[in-house]
Coordinates of C-alpha atoms in Angstrom, one line a residue:
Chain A
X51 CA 19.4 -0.5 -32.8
X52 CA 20.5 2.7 -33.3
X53 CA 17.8 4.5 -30.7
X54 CA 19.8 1.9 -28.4
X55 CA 23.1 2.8 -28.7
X56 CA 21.9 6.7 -28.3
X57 CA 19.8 5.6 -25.2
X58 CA 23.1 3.8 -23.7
X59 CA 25.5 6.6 -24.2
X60 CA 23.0 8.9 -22.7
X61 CA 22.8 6.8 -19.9
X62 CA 26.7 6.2 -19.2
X63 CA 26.6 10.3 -19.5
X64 CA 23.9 10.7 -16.9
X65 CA 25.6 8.2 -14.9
X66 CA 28.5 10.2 -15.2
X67 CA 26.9 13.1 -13.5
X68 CA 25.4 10.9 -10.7
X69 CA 28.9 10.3 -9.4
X70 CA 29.1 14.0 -8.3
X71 CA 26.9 14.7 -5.1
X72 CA 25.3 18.1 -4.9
X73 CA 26.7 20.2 -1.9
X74 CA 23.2 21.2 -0.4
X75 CA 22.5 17.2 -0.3
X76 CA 23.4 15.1 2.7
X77 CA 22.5 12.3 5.0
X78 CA 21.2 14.7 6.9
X79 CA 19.5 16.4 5.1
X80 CA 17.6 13.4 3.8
X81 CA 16.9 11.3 7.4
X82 CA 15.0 15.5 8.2
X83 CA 13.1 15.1 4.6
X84 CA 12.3 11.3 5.2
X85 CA 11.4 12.1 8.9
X86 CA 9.1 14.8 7.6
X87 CA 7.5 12.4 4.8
X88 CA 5.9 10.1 7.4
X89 CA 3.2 13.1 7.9
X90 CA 3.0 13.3 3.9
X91 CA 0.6 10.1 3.8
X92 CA -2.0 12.3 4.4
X93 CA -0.9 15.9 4.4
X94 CA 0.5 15.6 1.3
X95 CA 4.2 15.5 -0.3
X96 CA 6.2 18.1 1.4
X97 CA 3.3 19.0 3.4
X98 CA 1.1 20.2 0.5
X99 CA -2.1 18.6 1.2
X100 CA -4.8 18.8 -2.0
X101 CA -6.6 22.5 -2.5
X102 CA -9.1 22.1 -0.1
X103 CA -8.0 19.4 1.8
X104 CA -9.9 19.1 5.5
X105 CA -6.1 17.3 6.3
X106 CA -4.8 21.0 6.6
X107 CA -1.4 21.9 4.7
X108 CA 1.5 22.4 6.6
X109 CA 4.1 23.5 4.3
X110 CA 4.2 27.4 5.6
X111 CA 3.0 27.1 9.0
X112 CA 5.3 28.8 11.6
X113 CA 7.2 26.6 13.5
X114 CA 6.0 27.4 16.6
X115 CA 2.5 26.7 16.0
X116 CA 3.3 23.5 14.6
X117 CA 5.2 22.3 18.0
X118 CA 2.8 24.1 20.0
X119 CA -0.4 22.1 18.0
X120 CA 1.6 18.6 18.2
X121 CA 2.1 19.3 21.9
X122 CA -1.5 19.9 22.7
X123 CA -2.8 16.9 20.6
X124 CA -0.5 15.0 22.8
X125 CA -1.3 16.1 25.9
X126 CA -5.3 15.8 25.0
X127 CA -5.9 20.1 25.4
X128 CA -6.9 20.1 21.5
X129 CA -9.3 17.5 20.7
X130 CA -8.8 14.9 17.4
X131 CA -10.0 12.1 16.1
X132 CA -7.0 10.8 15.3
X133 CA -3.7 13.4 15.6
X134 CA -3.6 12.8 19.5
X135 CA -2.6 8.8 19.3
X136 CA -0.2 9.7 16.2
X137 CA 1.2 12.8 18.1
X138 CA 2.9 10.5 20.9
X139 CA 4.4 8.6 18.3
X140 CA 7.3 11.7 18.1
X141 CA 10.0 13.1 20.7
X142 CA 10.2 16.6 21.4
X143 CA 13.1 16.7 19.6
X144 CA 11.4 14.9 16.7
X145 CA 9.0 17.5 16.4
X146 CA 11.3 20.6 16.6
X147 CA 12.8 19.5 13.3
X148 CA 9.3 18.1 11.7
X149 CA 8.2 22.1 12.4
X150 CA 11.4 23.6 11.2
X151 CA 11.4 21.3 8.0
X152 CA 7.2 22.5 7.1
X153 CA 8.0 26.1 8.1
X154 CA 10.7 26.1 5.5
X155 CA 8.7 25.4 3.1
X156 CA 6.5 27.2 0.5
X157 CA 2.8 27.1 0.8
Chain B
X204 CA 5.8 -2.7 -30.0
X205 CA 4.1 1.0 -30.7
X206 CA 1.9 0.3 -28.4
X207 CA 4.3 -0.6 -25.7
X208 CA 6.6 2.3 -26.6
X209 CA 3.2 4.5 -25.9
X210 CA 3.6 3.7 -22.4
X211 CA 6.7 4.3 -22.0
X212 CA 7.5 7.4 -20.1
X213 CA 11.4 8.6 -20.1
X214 CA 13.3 10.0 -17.6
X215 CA 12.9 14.1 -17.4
X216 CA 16.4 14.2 -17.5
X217 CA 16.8 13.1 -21.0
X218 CA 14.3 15.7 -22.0
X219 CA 16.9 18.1 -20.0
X220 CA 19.1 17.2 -22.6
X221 CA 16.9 18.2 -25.1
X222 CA 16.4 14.9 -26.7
X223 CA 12.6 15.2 -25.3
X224 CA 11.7 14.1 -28.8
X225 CA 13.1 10.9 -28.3
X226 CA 11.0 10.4 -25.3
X227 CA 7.7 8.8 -26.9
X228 CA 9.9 6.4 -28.8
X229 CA 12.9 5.2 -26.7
X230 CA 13.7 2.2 -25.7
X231 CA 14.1 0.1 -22.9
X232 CA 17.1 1.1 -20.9
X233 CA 19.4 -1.7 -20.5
X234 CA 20.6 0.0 -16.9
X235 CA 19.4 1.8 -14.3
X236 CA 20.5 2.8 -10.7
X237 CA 17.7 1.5 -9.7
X238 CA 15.1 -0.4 -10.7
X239 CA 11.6 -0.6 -8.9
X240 CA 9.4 -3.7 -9.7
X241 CA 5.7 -3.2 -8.7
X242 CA 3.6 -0.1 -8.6
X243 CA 1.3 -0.2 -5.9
X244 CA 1.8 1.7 -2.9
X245 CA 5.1 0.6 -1.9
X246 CA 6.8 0.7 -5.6
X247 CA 5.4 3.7 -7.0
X248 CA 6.1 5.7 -3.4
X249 CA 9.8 4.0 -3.5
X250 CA 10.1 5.3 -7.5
X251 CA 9.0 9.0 -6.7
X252 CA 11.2 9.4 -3.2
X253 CA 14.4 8.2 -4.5
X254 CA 14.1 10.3 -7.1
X255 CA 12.9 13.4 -4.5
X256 CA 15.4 12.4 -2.0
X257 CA 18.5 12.0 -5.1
X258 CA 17.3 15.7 -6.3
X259 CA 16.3 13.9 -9.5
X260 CA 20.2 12.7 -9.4
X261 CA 19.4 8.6 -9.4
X262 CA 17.8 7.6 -12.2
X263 CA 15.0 5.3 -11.5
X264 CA 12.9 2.7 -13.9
X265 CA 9.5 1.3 -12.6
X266 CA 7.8 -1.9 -13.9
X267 CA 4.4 -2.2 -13.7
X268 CA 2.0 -4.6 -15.7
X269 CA -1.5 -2.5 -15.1
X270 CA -2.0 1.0 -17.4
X271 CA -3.4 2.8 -14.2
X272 CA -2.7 2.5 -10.3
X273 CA -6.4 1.2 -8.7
X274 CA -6.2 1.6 -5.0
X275 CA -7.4 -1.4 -2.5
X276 CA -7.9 1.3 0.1
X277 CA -11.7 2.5 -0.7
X278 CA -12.4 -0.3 -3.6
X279 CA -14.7 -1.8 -0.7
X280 CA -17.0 1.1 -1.8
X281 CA -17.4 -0.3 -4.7
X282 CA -18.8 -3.1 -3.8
X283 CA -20.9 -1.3 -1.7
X284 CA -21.9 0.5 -4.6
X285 CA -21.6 4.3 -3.2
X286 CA -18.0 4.7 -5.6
X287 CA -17.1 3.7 -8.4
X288 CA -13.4 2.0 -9.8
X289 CA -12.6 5.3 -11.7
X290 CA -12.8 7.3 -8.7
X291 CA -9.9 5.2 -7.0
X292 CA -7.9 4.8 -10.3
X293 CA -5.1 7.2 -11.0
X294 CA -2.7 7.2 -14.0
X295 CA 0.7 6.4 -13.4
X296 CA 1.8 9.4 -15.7
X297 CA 2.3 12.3 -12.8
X298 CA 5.7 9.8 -12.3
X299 CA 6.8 10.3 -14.9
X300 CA 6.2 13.8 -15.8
X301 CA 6.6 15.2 -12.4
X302 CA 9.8 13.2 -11.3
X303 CA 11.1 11.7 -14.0
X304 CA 10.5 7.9 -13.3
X305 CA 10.9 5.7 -16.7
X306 CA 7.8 3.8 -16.2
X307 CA 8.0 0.5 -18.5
X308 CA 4.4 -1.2 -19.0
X309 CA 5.6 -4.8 -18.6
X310 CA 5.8 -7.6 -16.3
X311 CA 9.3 -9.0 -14.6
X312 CA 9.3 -12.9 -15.4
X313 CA 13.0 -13.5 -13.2
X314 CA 15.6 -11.5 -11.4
X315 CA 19.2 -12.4 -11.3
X316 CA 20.5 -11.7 -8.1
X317 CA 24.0 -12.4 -8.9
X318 CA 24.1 -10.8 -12.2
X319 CA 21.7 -7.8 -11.0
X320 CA 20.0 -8.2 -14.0
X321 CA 16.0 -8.2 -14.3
X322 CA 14.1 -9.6 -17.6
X323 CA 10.8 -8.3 -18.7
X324 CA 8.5 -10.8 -20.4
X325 CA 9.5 -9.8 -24.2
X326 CA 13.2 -11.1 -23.4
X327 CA 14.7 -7.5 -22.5
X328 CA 16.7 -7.4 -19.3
X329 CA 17.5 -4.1 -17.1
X330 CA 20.6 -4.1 -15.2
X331 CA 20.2 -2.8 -11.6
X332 CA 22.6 -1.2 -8.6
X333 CA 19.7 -1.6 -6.4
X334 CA 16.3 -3.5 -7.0
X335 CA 13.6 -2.6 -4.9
X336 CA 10.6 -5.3 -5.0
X337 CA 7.1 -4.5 -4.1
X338 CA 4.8 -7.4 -5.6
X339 CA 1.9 -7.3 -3.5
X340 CA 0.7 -10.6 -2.5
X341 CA 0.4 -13.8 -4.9
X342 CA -2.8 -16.0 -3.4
X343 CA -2.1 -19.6 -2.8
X344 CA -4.9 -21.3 -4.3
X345 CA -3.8 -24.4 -3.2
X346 CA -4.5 -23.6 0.5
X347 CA -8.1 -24.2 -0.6
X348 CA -9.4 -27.2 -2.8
X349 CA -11.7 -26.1 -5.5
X350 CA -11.0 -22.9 -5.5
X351 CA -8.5 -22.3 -8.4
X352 CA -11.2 -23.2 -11.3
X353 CA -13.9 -22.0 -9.2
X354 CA -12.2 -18.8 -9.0
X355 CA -10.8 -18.7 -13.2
X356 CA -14.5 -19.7 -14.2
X357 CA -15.8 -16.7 -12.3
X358 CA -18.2 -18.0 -10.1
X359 CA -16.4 -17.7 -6.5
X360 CA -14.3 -14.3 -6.3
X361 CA -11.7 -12.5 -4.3
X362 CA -11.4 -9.1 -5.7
X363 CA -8.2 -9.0 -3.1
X364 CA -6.7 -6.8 -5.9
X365 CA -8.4 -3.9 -6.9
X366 CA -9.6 -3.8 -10.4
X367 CA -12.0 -6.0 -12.6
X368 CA -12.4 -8.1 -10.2
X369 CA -14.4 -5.7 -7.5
X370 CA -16.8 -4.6 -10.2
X371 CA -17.5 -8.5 -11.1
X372 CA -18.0 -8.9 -7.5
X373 CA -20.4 -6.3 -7.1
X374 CA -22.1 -7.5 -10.6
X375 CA -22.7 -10.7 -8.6
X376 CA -24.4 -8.4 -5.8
X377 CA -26.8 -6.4 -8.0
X378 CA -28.0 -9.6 -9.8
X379 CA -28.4 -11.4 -6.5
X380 CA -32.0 -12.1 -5.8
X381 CA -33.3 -10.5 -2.5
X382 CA -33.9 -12.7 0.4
X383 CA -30.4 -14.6 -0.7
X384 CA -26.6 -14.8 1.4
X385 CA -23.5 -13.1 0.7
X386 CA -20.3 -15.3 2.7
X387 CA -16.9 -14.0 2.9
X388 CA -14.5 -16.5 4.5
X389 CA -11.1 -15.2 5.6
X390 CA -7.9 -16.3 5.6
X391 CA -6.1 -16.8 8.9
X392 CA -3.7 -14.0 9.7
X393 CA -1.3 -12.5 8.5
X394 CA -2.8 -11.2 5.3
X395 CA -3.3 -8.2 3.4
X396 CA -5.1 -5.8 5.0
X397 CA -6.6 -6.8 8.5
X398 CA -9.7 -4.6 8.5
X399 CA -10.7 -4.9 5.2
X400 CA -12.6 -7.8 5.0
X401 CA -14.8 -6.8 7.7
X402 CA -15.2 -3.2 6.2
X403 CA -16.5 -5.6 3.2
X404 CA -19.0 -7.3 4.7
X405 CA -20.3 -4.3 6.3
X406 CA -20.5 -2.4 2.8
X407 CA -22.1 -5.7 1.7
X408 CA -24.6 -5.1 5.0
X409 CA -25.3 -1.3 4.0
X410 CA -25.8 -2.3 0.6
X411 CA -28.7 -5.0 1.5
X412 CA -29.7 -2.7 4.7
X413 CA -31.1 -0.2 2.1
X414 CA -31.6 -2.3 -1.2
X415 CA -31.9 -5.9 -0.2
X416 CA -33.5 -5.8 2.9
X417 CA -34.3 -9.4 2.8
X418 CA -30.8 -10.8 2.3
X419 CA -27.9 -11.8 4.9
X420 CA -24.0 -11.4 5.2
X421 CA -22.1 -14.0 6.6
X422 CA -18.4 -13.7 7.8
X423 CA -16.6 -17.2 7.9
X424 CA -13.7 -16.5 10.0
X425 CA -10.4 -18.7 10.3
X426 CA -9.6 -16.7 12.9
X427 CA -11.0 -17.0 16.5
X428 CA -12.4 -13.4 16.8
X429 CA -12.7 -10.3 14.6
X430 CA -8.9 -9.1 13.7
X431 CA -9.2 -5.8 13.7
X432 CA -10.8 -2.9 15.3
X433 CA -12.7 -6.0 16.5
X434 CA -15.2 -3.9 19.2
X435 CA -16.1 -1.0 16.7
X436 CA -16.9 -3.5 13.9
X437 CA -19.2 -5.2 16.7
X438 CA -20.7 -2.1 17.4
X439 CA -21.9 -1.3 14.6
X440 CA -23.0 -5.0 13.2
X441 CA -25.3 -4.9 16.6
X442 CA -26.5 -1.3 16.2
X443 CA -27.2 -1.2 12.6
X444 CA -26.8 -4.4 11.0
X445 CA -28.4 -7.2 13.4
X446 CA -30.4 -9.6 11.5
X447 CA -28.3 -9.2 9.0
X448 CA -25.3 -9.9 8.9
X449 CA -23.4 -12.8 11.3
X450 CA -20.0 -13.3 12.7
X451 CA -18.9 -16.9 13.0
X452 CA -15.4 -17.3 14.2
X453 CA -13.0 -20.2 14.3
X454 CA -14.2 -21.5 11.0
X455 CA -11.3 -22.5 8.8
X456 CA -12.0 -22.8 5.0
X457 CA -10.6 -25.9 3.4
X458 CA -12.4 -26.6 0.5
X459 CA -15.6 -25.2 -2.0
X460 CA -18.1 -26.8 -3.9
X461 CA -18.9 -24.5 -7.0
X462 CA -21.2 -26.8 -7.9
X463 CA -23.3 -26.4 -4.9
X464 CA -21.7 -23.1 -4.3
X465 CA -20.5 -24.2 -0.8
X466 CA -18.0 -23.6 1.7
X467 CA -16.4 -26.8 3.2
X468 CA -14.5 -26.2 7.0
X469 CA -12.1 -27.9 8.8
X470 CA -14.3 -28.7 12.0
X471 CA -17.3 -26.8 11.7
X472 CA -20.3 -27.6 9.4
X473 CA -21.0 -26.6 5.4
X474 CA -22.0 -23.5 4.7
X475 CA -23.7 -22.3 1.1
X476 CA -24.6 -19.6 0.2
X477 CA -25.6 -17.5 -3.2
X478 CA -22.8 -15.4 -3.5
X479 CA -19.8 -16.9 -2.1
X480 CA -16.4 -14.4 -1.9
X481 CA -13.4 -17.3 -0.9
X482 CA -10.3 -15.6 0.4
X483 CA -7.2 -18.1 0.4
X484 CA -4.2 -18.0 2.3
X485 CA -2.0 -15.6 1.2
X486 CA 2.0 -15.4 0.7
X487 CA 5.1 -12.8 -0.7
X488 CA 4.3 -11.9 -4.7
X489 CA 5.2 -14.3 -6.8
X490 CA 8.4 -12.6 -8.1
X491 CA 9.7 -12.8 -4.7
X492 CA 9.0 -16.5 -4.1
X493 CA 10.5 -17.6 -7.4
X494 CA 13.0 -15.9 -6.4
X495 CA 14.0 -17.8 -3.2
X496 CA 13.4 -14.1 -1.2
X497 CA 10.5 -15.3 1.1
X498 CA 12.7 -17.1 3.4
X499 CA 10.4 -16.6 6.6
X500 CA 7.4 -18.6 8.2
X501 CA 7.4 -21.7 6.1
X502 CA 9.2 -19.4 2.9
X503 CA 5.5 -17.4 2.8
X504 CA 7.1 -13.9 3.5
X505 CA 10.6 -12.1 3.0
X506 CA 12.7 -11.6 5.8
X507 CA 14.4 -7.9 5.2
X508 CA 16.5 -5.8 7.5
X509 CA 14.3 -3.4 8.8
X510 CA 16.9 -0.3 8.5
X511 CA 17.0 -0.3 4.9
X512 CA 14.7 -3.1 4.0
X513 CA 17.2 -4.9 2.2
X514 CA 16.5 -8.7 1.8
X515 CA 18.6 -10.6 4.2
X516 CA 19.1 -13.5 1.7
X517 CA 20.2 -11.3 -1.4
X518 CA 22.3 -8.0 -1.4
X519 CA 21.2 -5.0 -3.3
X520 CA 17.3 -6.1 -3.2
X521 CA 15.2 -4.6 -1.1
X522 CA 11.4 -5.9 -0.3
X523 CA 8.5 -3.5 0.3
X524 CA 5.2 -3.9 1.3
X525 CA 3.0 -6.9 1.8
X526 CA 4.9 -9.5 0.8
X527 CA 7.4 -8.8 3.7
X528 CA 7.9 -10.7 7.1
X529 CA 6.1 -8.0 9.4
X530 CA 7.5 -6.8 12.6
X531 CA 5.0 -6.8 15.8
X532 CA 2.5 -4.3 15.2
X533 CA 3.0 -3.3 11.9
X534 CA -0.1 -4.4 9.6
X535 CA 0.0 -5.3 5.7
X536 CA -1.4 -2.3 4.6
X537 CA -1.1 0.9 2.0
X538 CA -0.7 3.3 3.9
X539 CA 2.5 1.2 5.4
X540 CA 3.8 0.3 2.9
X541 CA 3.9 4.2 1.4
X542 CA 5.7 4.7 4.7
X543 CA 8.4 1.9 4.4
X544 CA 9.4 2.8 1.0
X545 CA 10.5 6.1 2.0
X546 CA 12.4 4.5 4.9
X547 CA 14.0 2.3 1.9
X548 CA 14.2 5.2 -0.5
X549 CA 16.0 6.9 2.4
X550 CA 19.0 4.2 2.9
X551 CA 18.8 3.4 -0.9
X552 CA 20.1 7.1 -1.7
X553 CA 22.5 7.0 1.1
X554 CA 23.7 4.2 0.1
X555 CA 24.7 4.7 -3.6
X556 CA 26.0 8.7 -2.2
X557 CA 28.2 6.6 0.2
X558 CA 26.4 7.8 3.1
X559 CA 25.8 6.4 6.5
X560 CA 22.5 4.9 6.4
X561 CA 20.0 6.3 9.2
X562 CA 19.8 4.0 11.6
X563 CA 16.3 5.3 13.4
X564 CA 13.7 5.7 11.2
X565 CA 10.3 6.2 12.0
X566 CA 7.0 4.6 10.3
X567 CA 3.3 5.7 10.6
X568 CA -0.1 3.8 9.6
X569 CA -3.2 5.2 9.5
X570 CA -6.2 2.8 8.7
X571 CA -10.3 3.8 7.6
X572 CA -12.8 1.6 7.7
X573 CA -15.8 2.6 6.1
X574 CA -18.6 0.7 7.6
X575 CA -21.4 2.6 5.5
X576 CA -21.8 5.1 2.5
X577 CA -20.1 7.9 5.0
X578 CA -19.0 6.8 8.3
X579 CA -15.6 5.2 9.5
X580 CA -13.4 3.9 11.9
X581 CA -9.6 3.6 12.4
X582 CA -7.0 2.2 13.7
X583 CA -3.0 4.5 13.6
X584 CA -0.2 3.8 15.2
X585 CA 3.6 4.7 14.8
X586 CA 6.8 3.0 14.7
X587 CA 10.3 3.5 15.8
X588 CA 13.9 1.0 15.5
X589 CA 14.0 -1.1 18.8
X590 CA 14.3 -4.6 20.1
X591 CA 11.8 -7.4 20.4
X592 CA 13.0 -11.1 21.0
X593 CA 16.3 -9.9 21.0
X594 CA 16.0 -9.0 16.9
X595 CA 16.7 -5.3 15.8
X596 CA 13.3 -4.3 14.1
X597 CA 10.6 -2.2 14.1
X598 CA 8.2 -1.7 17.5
X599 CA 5.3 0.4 18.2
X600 CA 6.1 3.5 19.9
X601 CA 5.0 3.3 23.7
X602 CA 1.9 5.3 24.8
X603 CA 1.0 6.0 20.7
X604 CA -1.2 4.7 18.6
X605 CA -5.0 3.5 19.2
X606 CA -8.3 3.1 17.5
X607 CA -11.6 5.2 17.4
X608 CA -12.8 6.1 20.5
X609 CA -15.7 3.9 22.0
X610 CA -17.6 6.6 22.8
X611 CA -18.3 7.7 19.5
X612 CA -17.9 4.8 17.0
X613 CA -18.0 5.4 13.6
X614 CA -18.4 9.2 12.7
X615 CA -19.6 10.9 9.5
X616 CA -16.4 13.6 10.5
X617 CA -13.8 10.5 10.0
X618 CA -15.9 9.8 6.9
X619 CA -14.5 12.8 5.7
X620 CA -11.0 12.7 6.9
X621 CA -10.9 8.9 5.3
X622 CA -11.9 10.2 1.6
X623 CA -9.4 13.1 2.5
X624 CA -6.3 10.7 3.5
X625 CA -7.1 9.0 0.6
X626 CA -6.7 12.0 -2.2
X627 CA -3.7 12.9 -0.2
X628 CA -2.1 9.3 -0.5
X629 CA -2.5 9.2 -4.0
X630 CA -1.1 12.4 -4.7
X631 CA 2.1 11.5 -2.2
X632 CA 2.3 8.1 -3.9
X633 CA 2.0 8.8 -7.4
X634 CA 1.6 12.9 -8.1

């Protein structure tokens, strides 16, 4: 009983702090990260696939080279299996802030 | 009660605190922001982005019967006998420790919609803000006489759910005499995972091919043609699998004999065979059908609004996964249901931060087939917010999508990508 009653004033106390959004934290800011996580199925959480993953990592890249890849498995100038049918699944616009969000991030 | 305690792994905030001491021995929260029931692909995905999304700020409990997370995606290996289960079993622990998830080792025997209360199957009950439900799929025996005790004694499997059950069926395969049949009969769609019980029967194929050279596979289909990735599957059952193993379609499973070990149709005639793998029809979880949430296509699946995947006959519960009414397009599948929970983890978040929820989110799947030891075939697409029969829901994105090109079939490269997509799921799921 009494490691209840600790658990449930922790709880309203954490609760309490839950009330008070952080200022970097937005609905932006989470639609970009949640945009971003639909390439984390298989290049990994943040875009930090497994160490040697052949699904390459792409937390680091530049951001150019990410919209310039994207565009070319779209078009059909770089060759896939698979990234050319998924690539057409984004707009332009789509994939300026997919690159900007895995630039940002640390390898 | 130790041993449930063991399991139980707190919330990295408390340990923040520094009351980490307490964390091996707390208790059962009696509240949570939310509260996650099911750890498969959808749950355990949900648990770990609204807590990654929140910046660790929404506390989040999981509840989850099974000690360890087996994946469906690859288990058909299994049975073909080139993997075994402990190379698609992960522990649920990198949750816990890596985001702070309270994962409770326990099942959820009602939910109280109006109270928001869940109760566990000791008596405890969790209060939620927001439930998220991701049960899977709960079989319906029923659709097929016989197979309920045929299927408790043993003798006619499913393995539809990874675990104990694959091994037993591939038990059944080893101590198969060679020269005998293997029949899988499928349920007409939709059901979980539309590839997967033709990848079966062609890891069933492999496996005779080069051990059993003598024996046959035979796929009893409800359906009038192969689901999915129907051509490639064909391609390879006539390049490397003819003689043995045999697509009949149209052939609708009513009833088994486990006497006889046979397979009774609705039109077409008997079929026995030594080693007999009966799938039924399938339907939402049970949770969510006890809970009056399927409320779509004759109460089988739960209707949800596709924005936030909130149930659209309870507020504040949100339905992930298989057991959900599926827009056009959009498969019952893993790697889908990973993708829909961070859609829902997305408008969970905004909605307890009173944010406006995003109204275009975007869903991928990507699907392998293995239809050896090494080479596979798939099937992607993506998804985008649009209108079909003049609902709001999710559509496939025009021009995307598609399957493995004809002109090379099944590939030892996509081999390699499949085991790789899989390590990376797991991690994004549950590391």
């Amino acid at each position: 009983m009494k490691k209840q009653t600790i658990w449930n004033i922790l709880t309203v106390s954490l609760l309490a702090l839950h009330t008070v959004p952080a200022a970097a934290q937005d609905a932006t800011t989470i639609n970009l990260k949640s945009l971003a996580a639909t390439c984390a199925n298989c290049h990994g959480t943040n875009g930090k696939a497994f160490e040697g993953s052949a699904v390459v990592t792409l937390a680091g890249l530049p951001k150019d080279y990410i919209v310039t890849q994207m565009k070319a498995f779209a078009s059909g100038q770089r060759p896939a299996t698979i990234m050319h049918q998924l690539a057409k699944g984004y707009s332009d616009t789509q994939i300026e802030q997919i690159a900007s969000y895995f630039a940002a991030q640390k390898k | 009660m130790i041993q449930r305690r063991s399991f139980l792994h707190t919330s990295a905030a408390i340990s923040l605190l520094g009351l980490g001491a307490c964390a091996t021995t707390a208790s059962i929260p009696a509240k949570a922001k939310v509260v996650v029931i099911g750890g498969g692909y959808g749950g355990a995905t949900a648990a770990k982005y609204v807590r990654l999304l929140s910046e660790y700020k929404i506390d989040v409990v999981m509840i989850e019967p099974n000690y360890n997370f087996v994946s469906c995606p690859i288990s058909n290996l299994v049975i073909g006998g080139s993997k075994q289960l402990a190379d698609l079993t992960t522990p649920y622990s990198g949750l816990s420790s890596n985001h702070g998830v309270t994962v409770v080792r326990d099942t959820v025997t009602s939910i109280d919609p109006s109270k928001k209360t869940v109760t566990l199957s000791q008596g405890q009950s969790i209060a939620y803000d927001k439930l998220i439900v991701s049960p899977g799929i709960d079989l319906n025996f029923a659709s097929i006489e016989g197979l309920k005790a045929a299927s408790e004694s043993g003798q006619i499997l499913q393995a539809w759910k990874a675990g104990a059950e694959t091994v037993a069926l591939r038990k059944q395969l080893e101590a198969m005499p060679d020269g005998g049949t293997y029949a899988i009969a499928i349920p007409l769609a939709p059901y979980r995972c539309p590839p997967g019980p033709y990848e079966r029967a062609s890891q069933v194929a492999w496996y005779f091919k080069t051990k059993k050279p003598k024996s046959k596979v035979l796929i009893l289909d409800a359906n009038p043609d192969v689901t999915s990735k129907g051509p490639l599957f064909k391609a390879v059952w006539a390049n490397d699998y003819k003689g043995i193993l045999e697509y009949r379609g149209n052939h609708k499973t009513v009833a088994v004999d486990a006497r006889t070990n046979t397979v009774k149709f609705d039109v077409q005639d008997d079929v026995t065979a030594t080693v007999l793998n009966v799938l039924p029809a399938m339907r939402a979880g049970q949770i969510a059908l006890q809970t009056g949430l399927a409320n779509q296509a004759n109460n089988n699946w739960c209707g949800v609004n596709y924005v936030t995947f909130e149930s659209t006959s309870a507020k504040d519960i949100h339905i992930l996964g298989d057991s959900i009414q599926i827009a056009p397009g959009m498969p019952k599948s893993g790697h889908m249901a990973n993708s829909q929970a961070k859609v829902c983890a997305t408008a969970v978040v905004a909605q307890l931060s009173g944010w406006e929820v995003n109204v275009a989110p975007m869903l991928t799947n990507t699907c392998y087939s293995f239809v050896d030891d090494k080479r596979v075939v798939h099937v992607a697409s993506v998804h985008q917010i649009g209108q079909f029969d003049g609902r709001t829901t999710f559509v496939t994105v025009p021009g995307s999508g598609g399957v493995t090109a004809a002109a090379t079939g099944a590939t030892e490269l996509e081999g390699v990508y499949a085991m790789n997509w899989a390590k990376n799921i797991w991690a994004d799921t549950l590391g």
